[in-house]
Short mmCIF file of C-alpha atoms and ligand atoms in Angstrom, two decimals:
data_model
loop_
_atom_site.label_atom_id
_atom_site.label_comp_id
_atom_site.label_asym_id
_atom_site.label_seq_id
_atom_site.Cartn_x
_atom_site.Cartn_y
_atom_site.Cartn_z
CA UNK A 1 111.21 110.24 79.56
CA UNK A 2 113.44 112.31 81.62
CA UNK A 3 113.37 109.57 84.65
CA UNK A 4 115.13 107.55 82.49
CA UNK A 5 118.42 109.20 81.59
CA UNK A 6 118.26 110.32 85.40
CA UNK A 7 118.55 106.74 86.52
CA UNK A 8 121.00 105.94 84.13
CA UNK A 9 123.21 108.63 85.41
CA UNK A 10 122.78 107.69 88.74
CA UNK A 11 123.87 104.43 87.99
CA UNK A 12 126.77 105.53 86.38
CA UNK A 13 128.00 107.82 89.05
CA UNK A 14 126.72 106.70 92.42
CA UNK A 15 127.39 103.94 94.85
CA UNK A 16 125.66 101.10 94.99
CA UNK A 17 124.70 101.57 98.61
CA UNK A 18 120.85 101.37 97.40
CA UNK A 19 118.19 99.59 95.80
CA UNK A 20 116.35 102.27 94.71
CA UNK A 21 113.09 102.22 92.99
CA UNK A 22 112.88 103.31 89.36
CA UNK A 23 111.43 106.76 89.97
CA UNK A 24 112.82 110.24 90.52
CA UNK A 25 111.26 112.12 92.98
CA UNK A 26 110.92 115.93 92.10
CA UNK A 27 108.43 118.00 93.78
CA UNK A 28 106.06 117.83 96.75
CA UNK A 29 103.26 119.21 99.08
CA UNK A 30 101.68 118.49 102.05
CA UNK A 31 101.60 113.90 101.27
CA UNK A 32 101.63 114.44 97.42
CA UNK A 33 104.65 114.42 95.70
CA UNK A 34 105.49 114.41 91.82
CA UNK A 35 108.20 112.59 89.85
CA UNK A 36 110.06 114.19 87.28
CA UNK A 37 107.63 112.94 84.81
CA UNK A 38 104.70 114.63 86.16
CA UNK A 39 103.52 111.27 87.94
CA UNK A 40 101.79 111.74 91.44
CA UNK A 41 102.15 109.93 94.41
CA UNK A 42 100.53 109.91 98.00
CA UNK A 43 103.53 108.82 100.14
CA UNK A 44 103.12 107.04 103.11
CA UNK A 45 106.76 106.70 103.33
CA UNK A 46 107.22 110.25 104.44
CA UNK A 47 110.71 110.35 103.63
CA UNK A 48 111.29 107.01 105.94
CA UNK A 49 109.32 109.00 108.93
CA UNK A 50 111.02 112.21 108.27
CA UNK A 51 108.53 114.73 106.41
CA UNK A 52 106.60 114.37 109.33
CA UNK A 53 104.34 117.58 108.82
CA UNK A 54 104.07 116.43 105.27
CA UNK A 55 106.54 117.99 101.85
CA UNK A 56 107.13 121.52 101.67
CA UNK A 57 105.42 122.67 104.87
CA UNK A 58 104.94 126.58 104.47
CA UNK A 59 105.93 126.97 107.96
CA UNK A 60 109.20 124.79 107.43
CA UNK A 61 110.17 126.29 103.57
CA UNK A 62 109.85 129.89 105.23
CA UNK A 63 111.29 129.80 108.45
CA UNK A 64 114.08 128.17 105.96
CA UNK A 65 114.12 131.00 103.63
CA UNK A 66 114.07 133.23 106.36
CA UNK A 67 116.82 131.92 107.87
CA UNK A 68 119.15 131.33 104.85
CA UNK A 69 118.94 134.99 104.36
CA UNK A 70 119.91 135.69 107.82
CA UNK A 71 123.02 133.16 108.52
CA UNK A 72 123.54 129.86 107.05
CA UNK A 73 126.48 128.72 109.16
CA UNK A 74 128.49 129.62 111.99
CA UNK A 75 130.58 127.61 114.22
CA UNK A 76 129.77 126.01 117.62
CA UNK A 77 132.88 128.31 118.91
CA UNK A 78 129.95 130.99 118.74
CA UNK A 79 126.50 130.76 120.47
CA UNK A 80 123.60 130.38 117.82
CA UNK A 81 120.46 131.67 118.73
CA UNK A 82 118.11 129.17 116.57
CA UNK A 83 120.22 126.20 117.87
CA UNK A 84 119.28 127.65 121.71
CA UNK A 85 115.64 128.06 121.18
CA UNK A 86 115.67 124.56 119.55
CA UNK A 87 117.26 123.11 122.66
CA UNK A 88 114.83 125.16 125.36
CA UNK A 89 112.13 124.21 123.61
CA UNK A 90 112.80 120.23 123.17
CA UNK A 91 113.88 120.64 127.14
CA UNK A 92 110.50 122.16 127.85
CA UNK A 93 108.15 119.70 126.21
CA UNK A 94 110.42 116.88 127.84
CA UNK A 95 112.06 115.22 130.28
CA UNK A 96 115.27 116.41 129.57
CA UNK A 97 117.38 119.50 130.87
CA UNK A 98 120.18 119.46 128.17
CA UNK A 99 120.54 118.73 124.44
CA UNK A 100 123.48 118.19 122.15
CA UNK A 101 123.23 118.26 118.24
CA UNK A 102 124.77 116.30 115.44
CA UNK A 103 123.69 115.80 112.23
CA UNK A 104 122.20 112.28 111.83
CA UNK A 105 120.47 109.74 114.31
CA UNK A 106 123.45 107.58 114.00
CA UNK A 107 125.44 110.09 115.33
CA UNK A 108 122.93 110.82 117.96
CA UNK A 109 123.53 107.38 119.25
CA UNK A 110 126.98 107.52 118.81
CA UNK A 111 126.87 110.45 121.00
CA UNK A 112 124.89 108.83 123.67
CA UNK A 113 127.04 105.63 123.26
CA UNK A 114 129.86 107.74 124.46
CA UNK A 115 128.43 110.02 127.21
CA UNK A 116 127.22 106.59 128.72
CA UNK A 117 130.20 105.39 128.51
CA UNK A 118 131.75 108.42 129.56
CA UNK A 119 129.12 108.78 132.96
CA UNK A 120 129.26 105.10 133.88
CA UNK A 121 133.04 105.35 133.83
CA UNK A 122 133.30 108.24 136.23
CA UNK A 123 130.41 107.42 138.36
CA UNK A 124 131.57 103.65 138.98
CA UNK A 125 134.74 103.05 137.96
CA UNK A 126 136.31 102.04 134.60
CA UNK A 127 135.03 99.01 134.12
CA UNK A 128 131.60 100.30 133.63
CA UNK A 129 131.64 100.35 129.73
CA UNK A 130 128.72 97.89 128.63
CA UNK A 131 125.56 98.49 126.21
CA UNK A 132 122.72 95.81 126.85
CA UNK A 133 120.86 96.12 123.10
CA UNK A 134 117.45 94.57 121.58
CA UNK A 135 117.97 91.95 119.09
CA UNK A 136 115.77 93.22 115.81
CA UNK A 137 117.10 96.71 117.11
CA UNK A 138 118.41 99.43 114.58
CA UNK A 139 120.31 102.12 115.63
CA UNK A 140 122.24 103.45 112.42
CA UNK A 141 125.28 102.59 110.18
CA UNK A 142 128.24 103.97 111.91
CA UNK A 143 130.78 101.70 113.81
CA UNK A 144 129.11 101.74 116.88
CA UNK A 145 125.83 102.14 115.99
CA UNK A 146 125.96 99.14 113.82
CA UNK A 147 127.20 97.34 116.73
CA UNK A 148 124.09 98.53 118.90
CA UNK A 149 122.04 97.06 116.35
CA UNK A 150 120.84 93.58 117.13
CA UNK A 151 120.75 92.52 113.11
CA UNK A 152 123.50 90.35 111.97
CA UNK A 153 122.56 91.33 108.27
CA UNK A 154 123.66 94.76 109.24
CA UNK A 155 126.72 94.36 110.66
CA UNK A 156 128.21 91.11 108.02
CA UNK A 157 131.62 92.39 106.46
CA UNK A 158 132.19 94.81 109.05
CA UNK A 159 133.93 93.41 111.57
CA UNK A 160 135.97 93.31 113.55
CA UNK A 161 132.89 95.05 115.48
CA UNK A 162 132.84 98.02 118.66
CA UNK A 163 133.71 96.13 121.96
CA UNK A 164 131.26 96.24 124.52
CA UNK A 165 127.66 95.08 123.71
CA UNK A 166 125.47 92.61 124.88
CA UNK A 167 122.02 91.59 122.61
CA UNK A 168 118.58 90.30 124.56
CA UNK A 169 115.09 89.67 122.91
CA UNK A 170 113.22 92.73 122.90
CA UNK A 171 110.03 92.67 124.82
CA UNK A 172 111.48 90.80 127.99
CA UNK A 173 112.53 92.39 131.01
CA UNK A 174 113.94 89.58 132.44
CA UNK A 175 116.03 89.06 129.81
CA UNK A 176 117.70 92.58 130.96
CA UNK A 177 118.06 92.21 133.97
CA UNK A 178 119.88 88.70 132.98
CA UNK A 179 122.32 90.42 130.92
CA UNK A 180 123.73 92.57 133.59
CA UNK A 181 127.52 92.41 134.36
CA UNK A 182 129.44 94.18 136.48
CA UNK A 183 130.51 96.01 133.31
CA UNK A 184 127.18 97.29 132.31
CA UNK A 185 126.95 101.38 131.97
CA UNK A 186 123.40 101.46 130.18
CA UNK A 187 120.18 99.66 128.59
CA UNK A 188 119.56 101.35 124.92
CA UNK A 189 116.36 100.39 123.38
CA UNK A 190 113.69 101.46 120.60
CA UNK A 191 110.42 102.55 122.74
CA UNK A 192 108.59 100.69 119.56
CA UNK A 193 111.25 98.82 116.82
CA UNK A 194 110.45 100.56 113.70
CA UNK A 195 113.04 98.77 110.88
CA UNK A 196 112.55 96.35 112.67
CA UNK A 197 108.75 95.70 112.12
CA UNK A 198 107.21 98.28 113.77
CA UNK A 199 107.19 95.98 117.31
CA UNK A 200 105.51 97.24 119.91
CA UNK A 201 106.02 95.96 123.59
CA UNK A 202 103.90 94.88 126.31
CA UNK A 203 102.58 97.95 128.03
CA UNK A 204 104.71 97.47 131.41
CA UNK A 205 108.21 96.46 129.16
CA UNK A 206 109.68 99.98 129.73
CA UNK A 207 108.20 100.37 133.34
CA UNK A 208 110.16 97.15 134.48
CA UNK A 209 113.33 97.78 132.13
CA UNK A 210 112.74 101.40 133.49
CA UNK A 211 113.12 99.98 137.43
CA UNK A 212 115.79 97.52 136.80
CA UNK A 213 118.08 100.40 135.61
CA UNK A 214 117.43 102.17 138.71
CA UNK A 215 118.27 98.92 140.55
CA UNK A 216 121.65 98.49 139.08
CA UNK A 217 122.44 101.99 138.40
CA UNK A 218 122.12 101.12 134.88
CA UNK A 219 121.12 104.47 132.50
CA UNK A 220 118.19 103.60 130.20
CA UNK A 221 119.13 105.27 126.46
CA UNK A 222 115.98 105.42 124.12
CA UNK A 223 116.79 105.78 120.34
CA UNK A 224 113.70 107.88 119.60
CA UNK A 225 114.96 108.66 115.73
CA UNK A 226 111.71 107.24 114.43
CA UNK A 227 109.02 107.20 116.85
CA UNK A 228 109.74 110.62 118.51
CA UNK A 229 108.26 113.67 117.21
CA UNK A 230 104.83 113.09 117.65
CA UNK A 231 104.84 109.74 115.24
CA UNK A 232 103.32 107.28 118.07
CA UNK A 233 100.38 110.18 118.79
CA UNK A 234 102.69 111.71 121.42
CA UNK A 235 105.20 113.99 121.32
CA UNK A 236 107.66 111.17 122.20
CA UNK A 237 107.00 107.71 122.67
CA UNK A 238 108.11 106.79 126.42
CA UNK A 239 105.18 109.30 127.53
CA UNK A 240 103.36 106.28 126.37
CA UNK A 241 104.56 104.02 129.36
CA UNK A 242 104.65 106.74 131.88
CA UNK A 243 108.46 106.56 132.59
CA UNK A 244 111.09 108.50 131.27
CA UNK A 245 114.47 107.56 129.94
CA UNK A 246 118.12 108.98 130.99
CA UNK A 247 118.97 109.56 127.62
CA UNK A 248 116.92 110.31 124.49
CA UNK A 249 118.21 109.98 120.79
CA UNK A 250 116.11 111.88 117.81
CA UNK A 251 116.55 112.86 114.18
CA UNK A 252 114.50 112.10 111.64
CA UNK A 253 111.46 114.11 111.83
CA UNK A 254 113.32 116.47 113.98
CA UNK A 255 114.17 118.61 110.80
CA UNK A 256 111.36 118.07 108.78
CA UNK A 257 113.60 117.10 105.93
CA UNK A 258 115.98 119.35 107.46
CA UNK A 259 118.97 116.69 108.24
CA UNK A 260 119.61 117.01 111.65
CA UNK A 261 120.09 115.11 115.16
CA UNK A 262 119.56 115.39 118.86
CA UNK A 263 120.83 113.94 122.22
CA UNK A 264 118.93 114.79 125.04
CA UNK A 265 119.34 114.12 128.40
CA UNK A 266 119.63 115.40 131.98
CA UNK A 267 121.15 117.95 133.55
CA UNK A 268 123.16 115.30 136.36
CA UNK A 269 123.73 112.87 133.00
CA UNK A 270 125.31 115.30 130.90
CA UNK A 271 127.71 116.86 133.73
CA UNK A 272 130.07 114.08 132.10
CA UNK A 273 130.79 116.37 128.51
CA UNK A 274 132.68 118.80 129.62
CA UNK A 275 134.26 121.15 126.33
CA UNK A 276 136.33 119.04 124.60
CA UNK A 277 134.91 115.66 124.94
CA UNK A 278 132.15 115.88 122.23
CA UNK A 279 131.33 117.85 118.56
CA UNK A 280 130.23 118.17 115.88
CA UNK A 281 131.42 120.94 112.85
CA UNK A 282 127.35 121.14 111.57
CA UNK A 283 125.36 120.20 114.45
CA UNK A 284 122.69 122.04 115.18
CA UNK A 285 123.71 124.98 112.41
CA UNK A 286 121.44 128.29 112.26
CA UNK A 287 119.40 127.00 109.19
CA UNK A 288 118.84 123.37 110.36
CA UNK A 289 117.96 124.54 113.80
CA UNK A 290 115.47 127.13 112.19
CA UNK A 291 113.88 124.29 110.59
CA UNK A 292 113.73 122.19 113.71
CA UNK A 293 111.97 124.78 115.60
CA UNK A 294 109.30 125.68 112.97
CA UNK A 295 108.64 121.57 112.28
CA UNK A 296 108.54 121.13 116.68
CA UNK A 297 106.34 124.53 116.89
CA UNK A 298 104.00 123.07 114.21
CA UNK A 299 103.56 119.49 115.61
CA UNK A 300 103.01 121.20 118.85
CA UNK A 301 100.31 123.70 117.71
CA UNK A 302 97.06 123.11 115.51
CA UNK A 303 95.60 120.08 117.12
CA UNK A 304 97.94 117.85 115.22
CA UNK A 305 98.97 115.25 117.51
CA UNK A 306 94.88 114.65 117.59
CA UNK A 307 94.85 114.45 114.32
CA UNK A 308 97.91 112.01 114.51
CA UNK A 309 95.80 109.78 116.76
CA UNK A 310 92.20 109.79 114.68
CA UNK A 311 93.96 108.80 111.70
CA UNK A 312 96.22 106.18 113.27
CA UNK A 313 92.65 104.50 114.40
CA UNK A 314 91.31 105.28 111.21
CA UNK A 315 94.05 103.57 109.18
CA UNK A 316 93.78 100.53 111.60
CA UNK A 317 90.04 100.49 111.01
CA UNK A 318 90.85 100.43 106.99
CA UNK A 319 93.37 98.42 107.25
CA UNK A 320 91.64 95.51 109.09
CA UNK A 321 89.05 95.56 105.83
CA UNK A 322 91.84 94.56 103.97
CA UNK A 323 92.17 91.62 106.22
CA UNK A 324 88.97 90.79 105.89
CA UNK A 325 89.17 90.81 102.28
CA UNK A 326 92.44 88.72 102.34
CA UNK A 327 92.14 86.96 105.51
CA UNK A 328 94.88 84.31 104.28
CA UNK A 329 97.69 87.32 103.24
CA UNK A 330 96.90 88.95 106.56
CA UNK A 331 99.19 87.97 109.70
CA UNK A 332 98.82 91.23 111.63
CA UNK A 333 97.64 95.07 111.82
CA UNK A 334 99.55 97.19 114.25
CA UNK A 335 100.45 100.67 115.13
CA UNK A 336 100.35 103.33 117.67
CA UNK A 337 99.23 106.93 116.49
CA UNK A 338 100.60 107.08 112.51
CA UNK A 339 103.59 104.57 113.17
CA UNK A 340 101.37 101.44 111.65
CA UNK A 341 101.92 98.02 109.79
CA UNK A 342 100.30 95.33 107.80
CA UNK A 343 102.29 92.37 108.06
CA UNK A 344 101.89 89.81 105.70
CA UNK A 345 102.81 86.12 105.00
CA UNK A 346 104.71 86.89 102.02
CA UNK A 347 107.26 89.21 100.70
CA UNK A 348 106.17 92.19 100.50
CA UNK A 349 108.35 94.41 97.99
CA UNK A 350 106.22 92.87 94.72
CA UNK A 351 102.80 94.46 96.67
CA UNK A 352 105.24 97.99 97.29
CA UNK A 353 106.54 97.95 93.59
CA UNK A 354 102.74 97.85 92.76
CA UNK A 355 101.65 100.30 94.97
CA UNK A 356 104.56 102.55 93.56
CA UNK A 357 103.25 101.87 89.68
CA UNK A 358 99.43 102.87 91.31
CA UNK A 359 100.35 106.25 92.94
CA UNK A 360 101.15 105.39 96.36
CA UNK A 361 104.37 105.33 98.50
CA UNK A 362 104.67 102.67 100.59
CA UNK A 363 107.66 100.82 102.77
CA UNK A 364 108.45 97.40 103.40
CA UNK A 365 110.76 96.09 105.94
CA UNK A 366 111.65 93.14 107.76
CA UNK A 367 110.68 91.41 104.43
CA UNK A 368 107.45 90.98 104.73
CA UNK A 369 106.19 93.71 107.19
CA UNK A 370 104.29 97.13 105.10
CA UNK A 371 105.16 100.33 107.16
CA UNK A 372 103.52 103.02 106.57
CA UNK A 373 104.22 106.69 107.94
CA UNK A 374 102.43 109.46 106.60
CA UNK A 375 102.77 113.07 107.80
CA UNK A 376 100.81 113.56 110.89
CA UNK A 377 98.93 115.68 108.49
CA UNK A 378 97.55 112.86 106.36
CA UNK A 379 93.57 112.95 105.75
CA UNK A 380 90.94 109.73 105.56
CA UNK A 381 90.52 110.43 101.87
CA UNK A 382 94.62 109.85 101.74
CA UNK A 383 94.06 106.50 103.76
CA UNK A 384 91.02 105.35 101.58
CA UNK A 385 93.37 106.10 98.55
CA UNK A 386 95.72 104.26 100.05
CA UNK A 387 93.38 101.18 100.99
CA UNK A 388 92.06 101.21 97.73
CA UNK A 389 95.33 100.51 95.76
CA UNK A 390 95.92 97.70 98.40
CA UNK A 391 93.03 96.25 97.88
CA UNK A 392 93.46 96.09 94.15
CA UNK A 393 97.40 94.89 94.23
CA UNK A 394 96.98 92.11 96.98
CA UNK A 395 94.15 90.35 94.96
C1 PLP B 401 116.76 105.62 111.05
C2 PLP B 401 117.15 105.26 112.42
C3 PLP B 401 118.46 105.48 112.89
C4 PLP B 401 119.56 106.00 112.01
O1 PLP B 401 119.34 107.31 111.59
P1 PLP B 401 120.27 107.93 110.44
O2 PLP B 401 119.82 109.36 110.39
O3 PLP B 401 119.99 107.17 109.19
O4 PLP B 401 121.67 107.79 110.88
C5 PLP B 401 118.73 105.20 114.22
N1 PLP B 401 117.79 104.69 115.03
C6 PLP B 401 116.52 104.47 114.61
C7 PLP B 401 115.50 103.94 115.58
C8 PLP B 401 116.17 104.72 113.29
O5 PLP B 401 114.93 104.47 112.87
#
């Protein structure tokens, strides 16, 4: 089997950063994809949330092509026409007036870690420095981003960690507004946790963290690296709660499985970078940007944020048979458009390494919480697949 001597090879030659599952991933279209073996898989990982108009979209692989013919690479010292677009049309389907690019969503939040900073400093004096977080939060693998992220596990061995942040449970406003010092610059939260479980807050959380940070003159940063993009069944997830942040982080399905990041933010907010302050060598390059603006023109077009929503109440609707089939394995069903979990009361990477050996893709995190995020794209006869391997490796 090839598979194999790839695996051993990787062993040999790359970091152990992962636990990777014993399959190599080759080829894909639309939620199928195909290991090097000739295996197939539905995967409702979608690259961790990224391949969010499903593998291999023609409208992605050509704008791609197109591009790569055009102009791979030139540097920010130059305007970039694809990079431009990209930013008016993110600016024009939200709140926000200005974007900067990177490369990654750490370095998204990195980059909003330091234009808070950076505001809050020259607005109210230099004092003003402090990052109220979520506990259960993620927010990326870099230094500071680590640090933003309210998981101990993540940050073990690392320290001595970024000064300046301050963790409250997620879900309680009061708990916020608690936290404040008279060093506090900004609130930076997850609109839903994803790693973290896929938690989703009351309905008024962001209004009231939303008012306190007008109160105290507090910005309000929201990592949307996994839920923006039209995951939650909107574009982005604070049009959800009817507010709007100060600040807004994305990557992942930015790209379409083009790597690349995004700060956003307004016009008054972003007065603070002035040229110098802030860069990045790749961000926001001609053939990522092309790729960006065919996934964003794609979600937007077609009816697919619809979609998104029928078959995030479908898969709920499927999902809750499995409950009823295992009512004692069942603790919860959640989502919000295609951004949906089964928790369970039991660790759940034995039920993903079965799903994996029956043809479907699946995530677990938080130990025992399944995640699954399809493209937007994904069909009932995907999510009846999907429900029918559950059903067979949870009895
Ligand atoms: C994945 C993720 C990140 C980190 O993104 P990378 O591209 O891996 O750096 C940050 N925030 C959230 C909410 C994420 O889900």
């Amino acid at each position: 089997m090839k598979g194999r001597a790839i695996i051993e090879e990787s062993d040999r030659y790359l970091m152990r950063t992962y636990d990777r599952f014993p399959i190599v991933l080759k080829k894909g279209r639309g939620i199928k994809v195909w290991d090097v073996d000739g295996k197939e898989y539905l995967d409702f990982t979608g690259g961790i949330a990224v391949n969010i108009v499903g593998h291999c979209h023609p409208n992605v692989v050509r704008a791609i092509q197109r591009q790569a013919e055009q102009l791979l690479h030139v540097s920010n010292l130059y305007h970039i026409e694809p990079q431009t677009s990209l930013a008016r049309l993110l600016c024009t389907n939200s709140f926000a007036e200005k974007a900067f690019f990177c490369n990654s969503g750490a370095e998204a939040n990195e980059a909003a870690i330091k234009l808070a900073r950076k505001y809050a400093k020259e607005c109210y004096g230099a004092d003003r420095f402090e990052i109220i977080t979520a506990l259960n939060s993620f927010h990326g693998r870099t230094l500071a981003a680590v640090t933003a992220t309210g998981q101990e596990k993540f940050q073990k061995g690392f320290e001595p960690l970024m000064p300046g942040f301050r963790y409250v449970p997620f879900g309680d406003a009061d708990a916020i507004e608690g936290a404040i010092t008279k060093n506090t610059s900004a609130v930076m939260l997850e609109p839903i946790q994803g790693e973290g479980g896929i938690i989703i807050p009351g309905e008024d959380y962001l209004k009231k963290v939303r008012e306190i940070c007008d109160k105290h003159k507090l910005l309000l940063i929201l990592d949307e690296v996994q839920t923006g993009i039209g995951r939650t069944g909107r574009l982005f997830a604070y049009e959800h709660y009817g507010i709007t942040p100060d600040i807004m982080t994305l990557a992942k399905g930015l790209g379409g499985g083009a790597p690349i990041g995004a700060m956003l933010t307004t016009e008054e907010v972003s007065s603070a970078f002035r040229p110098g302050n802030h860069a990045s060598t790749f961000g926001g390059n001609p053939l990522v940007s092309a790729a960006a603006i065919a996934t964003l023109e794609t979600v937007l077009g077609d009816g697919i944020l619809d979609h998104c929503n029928k078959m995030g109440t479908y898969i709920i609707k499927r999902l809750a048979q499995i409950r009823d089939y295992y009512p004692e394995q069942v603790v919860d069903i959640r989502g919000k458009g295609l951004f949906t979990a089964l928790e369970i009361n039991r660790d759940g990477m034995p039920v993903v390494k079965r799903c994996i050996e029956r043809g479907a893709l699946i995530n677990c995190t938080a130990g025992n919480i399944l995640r699954f995020m399809p493209p937007l794209t994904v069909e009932e006869g995907d999510i009846d697949h999907l429900v029918s391997v559950l059903k067979r490796v949870m009895g």
